PDB file of C-alpha atoms and ligand atoms in Angstrom:
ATOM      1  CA  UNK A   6      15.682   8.397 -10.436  1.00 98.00           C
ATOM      2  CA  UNK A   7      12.904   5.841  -9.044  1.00 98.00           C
ATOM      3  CA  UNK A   8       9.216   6.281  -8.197  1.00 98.00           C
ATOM      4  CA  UNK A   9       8.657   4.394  -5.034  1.00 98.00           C
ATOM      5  CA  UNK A  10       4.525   3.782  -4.483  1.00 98.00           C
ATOM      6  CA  UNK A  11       3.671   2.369  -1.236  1.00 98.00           C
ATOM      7  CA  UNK A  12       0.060   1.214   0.091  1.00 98.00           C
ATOM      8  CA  UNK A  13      -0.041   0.683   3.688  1.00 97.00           C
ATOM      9  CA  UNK A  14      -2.601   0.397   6.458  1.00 94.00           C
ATOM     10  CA  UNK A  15      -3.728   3.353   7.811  1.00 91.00           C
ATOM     11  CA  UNK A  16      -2.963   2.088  11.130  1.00 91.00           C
ATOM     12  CA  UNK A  17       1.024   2.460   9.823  1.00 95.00           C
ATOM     13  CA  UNK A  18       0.707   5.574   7.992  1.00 96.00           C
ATOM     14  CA  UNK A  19       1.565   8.277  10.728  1.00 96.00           C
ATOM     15  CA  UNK A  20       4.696   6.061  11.645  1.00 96.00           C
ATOM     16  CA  UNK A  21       5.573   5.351   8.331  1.00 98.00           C
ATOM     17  CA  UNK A  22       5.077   9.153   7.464  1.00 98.00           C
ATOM     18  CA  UNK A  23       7.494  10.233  10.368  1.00 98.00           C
ATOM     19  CA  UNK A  24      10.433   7.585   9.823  1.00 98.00           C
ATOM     20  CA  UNK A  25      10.332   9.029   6.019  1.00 98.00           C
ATOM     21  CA  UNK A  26      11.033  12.394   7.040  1.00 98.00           C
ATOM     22  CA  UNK A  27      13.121  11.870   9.951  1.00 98.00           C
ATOM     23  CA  UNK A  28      15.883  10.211   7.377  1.00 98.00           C
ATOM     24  CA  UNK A  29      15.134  13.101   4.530  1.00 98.00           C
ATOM     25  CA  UNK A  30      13.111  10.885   2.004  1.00 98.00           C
ATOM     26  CA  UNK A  31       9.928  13.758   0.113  1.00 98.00           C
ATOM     27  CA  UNK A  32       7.146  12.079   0.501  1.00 98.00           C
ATOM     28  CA  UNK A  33       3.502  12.877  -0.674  1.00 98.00           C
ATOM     29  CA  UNK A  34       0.848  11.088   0.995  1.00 98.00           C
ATOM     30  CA  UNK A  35      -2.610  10.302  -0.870  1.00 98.00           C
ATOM     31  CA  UNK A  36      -5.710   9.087   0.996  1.00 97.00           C
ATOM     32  CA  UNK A  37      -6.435   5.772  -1.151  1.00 97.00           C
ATOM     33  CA  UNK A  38      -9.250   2.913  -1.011  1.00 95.00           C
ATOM     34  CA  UNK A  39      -8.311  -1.224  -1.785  1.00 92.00           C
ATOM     35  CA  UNK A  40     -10.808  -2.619  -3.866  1.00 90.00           C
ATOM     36  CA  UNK A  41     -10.859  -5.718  -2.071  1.00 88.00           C
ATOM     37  CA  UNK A  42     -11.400  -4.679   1.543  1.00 87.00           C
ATOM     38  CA  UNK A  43     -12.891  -1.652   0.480  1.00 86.00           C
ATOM     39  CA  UNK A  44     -11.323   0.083   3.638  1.00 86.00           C
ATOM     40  CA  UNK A  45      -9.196   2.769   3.641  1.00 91.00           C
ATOM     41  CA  UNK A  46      -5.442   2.868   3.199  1.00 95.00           C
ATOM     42  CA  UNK A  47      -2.668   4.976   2.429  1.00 97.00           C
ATOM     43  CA  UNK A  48      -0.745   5.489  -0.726  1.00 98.00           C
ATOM     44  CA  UNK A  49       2.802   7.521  -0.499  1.00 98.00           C
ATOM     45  CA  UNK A  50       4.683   8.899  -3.431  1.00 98.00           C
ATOM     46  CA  UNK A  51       8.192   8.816  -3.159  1.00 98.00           C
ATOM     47  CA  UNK A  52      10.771  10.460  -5.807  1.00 98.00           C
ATOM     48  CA  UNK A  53      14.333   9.395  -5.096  1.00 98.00           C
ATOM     49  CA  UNK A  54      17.991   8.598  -6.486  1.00 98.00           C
ATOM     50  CA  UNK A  55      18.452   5.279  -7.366  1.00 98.00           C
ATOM     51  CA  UNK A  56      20.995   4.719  -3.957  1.00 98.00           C
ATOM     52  CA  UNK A  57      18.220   5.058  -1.926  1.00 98.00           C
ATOM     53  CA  UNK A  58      16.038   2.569  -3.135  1.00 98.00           C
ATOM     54  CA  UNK A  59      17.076   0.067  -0.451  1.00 98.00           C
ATOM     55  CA  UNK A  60      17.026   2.869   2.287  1.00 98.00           C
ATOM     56  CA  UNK A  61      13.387   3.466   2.032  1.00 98.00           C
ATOM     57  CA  UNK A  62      12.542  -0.442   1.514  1.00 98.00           C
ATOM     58  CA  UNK A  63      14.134  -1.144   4.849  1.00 98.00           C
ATOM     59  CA  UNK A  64      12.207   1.924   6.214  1.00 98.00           C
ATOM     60  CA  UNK A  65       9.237   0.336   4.969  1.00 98.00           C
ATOM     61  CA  UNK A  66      10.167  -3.144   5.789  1.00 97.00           C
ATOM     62  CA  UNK A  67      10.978  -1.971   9.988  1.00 96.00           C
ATOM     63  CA  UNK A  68       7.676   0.327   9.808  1.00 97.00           C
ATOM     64  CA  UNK A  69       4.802  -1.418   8.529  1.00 97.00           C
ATOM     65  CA  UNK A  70       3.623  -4.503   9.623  1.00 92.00           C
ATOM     66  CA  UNK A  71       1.797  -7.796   8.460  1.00 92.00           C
ATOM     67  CA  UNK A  72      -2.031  -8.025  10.167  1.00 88.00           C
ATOM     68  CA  UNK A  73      -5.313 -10.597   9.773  1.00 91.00           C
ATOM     69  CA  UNK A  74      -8.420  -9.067   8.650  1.00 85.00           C
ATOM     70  CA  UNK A  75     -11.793 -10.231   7.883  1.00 84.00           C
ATOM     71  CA  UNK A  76     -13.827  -9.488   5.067  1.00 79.00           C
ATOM     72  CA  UNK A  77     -17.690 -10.172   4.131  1.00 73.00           C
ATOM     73  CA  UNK A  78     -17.111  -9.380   0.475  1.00 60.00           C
ATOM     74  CA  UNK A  79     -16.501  -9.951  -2.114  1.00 59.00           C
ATOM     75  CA  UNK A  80     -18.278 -13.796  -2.803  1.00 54.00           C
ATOM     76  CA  UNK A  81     -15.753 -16.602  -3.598  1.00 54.00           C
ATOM     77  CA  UNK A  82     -18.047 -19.298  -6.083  1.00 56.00           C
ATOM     78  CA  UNK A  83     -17.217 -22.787  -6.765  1.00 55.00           C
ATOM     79  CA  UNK A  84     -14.428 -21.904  -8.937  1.00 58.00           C
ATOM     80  CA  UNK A  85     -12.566 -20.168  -6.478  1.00 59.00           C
ATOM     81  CA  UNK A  86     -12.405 -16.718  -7.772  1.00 64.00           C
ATOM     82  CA  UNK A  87     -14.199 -13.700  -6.250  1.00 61.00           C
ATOM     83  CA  UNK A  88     -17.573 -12.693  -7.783  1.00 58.00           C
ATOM     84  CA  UNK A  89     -17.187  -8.687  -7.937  1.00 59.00           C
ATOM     85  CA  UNK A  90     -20.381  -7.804  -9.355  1.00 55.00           C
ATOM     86  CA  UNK A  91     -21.894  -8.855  -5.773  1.00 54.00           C
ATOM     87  CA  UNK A  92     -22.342  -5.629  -3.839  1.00 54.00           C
ATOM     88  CA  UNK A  93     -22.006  -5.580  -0.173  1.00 51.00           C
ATOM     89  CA  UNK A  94     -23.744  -8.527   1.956  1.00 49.00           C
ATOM     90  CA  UNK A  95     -24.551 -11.798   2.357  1.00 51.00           C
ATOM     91  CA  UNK A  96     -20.705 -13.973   1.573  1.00 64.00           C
ATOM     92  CA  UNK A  97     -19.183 -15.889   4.368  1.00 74.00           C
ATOM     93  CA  UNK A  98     -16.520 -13.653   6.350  1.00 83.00           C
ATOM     94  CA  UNK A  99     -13.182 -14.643   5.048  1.00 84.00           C
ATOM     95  CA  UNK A 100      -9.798 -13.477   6.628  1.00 89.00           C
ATOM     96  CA  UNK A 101      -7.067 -12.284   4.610  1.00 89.00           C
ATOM     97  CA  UNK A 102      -3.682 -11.006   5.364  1.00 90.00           C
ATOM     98  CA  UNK A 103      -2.686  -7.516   4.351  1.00 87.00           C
ATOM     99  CA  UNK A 104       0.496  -5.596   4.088  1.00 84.00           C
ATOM    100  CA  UNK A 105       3.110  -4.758   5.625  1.00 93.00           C
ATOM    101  CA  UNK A 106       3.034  -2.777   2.636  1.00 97.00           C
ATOM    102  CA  UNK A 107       2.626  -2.861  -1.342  1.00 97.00           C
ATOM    103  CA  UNK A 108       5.209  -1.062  -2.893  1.00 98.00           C
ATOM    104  CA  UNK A 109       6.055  -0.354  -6.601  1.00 98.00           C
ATOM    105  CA  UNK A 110       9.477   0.891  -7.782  1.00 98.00           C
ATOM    106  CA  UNK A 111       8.799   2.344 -11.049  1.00 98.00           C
ATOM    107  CA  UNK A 112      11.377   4.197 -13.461  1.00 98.00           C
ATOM    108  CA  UNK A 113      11.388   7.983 -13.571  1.00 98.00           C
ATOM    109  CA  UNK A 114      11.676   9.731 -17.394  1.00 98.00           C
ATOM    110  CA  UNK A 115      12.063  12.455 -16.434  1.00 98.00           C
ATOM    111  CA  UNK A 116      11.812  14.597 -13.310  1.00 97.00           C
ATOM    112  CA  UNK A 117      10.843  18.500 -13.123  1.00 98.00           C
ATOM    113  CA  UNK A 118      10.377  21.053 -10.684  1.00 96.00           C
ATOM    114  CA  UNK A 119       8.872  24.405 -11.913  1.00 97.00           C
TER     115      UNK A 119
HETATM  116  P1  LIG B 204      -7.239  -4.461  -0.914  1.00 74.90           P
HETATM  117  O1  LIG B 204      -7.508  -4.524  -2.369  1.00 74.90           O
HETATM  118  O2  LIG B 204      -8.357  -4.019  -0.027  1.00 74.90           O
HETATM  119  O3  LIG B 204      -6.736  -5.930  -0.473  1.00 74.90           O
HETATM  120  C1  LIG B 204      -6.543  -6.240   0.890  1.00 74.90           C
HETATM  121  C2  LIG B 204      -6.006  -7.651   1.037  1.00 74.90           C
HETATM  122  O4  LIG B 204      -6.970  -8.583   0.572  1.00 74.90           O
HETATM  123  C3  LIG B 204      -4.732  -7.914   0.220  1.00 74.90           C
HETATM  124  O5  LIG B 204      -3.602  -7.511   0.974  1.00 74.90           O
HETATM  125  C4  LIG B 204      -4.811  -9.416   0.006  1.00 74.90           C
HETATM  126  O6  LIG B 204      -4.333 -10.100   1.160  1.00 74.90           O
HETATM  127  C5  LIG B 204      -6.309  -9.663  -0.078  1.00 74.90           C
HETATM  128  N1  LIG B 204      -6.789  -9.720  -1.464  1.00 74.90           N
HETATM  129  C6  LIG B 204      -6.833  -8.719  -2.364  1.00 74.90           C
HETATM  130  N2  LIG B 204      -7.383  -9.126  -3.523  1.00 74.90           N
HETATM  131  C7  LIG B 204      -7.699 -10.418  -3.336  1.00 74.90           C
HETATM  132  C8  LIG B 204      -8.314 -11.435  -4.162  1.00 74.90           C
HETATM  133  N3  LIG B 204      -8.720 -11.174  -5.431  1.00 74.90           N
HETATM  134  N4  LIG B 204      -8.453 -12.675  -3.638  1.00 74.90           N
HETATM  135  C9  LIG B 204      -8.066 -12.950  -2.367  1.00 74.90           C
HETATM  136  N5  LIG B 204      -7.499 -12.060  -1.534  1.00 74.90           N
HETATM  137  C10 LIG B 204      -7.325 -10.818  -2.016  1.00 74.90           C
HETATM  138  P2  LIG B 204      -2.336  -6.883   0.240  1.00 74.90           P
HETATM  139  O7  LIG B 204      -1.933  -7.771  -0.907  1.00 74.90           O
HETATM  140  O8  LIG B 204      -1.317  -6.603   1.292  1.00 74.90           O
HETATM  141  O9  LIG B 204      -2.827  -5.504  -0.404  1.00 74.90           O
HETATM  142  C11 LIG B 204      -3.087  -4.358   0.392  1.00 74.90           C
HETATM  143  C12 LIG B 204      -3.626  -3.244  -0.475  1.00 74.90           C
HETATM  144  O10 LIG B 204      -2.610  -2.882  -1.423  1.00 74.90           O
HETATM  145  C13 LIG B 204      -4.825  -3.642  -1.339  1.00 74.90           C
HETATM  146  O11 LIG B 204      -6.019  -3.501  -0.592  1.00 74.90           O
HETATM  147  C14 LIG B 204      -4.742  -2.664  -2.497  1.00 74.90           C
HETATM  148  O12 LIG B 204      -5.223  -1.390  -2.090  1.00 74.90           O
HETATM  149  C15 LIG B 204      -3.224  -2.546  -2.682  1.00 74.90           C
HETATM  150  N6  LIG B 204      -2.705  -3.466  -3.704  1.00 74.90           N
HETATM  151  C16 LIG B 204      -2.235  -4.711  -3.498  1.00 74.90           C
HETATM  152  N7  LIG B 204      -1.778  -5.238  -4.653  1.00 74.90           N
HETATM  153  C17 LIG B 204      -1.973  -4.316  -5.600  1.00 74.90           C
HETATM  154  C18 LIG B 204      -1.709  -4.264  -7.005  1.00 74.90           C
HETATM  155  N8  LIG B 204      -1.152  -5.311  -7.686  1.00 74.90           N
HETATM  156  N9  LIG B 204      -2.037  -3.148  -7.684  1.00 74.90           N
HETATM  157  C19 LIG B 204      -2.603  -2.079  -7.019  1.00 74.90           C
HETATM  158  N10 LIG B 204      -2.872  -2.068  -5.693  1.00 74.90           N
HETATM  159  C20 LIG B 204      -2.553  -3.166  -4.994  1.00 74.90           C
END
């Protein structure tokens, strides 16, 4: 049995929710955060045999899609990396491209319904 963890915009959550369902794939959907956008997004737990691994990839693949967004934060310095311990404010807007979706397939133990 896998764990499949997907983040996804928010924009593709209701679709991606519905196509889940529709081909009988559990789902549980948590209301999540990226720490780099700070924006919202959606995180959903799948548990599932390991022959339908591909099934829900190509759900996710034909649900969720790429888009551009801009960000004000956090500050890239001369090195090129991000300076996090900048709150909110003054960086230069930067656009970055998010998604489709992020999606971990992780090994299952053990699984238990009580
Ligand atoms: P955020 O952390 O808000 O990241 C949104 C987008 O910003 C990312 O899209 C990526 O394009 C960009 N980004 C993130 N960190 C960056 C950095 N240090 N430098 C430059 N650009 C950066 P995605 O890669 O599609 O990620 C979408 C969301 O999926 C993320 O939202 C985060 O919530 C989650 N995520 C992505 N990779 C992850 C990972 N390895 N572990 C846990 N969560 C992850």
């Amino acid at each position: 049995m896998k764990l499949i963890v997907g983040i996804v915009d928010e924009e593709d959550s209701k679709r991606l929710e519905k196509k889940l369902v529709e081909n009988n794939i559990r789902v549980t959907k948590l209301a999540s955060t990226g720490g780099f956008l700070r924006s919202g997004n959606t995180t959903f737990l799948s548990g599932v045999e390991d022959t339908d691994v591909e099934e829900v990839l190509h759900i996710y693949d034909t649900t969720c899609s790429k888009r551009k967004m801009t960000t004000n934060s956090p500050v890239p310095n001369p090195g090129g990396r991000y300076d996090f311990s900048v709150e909110f404010g003054y960086a230069q807007p930067i656009e970055v491209e998010v998604g489709g979706a992020v999606i971990f397939v992780l090994d299952v133990d053990q699984f238990h319904k009580i």
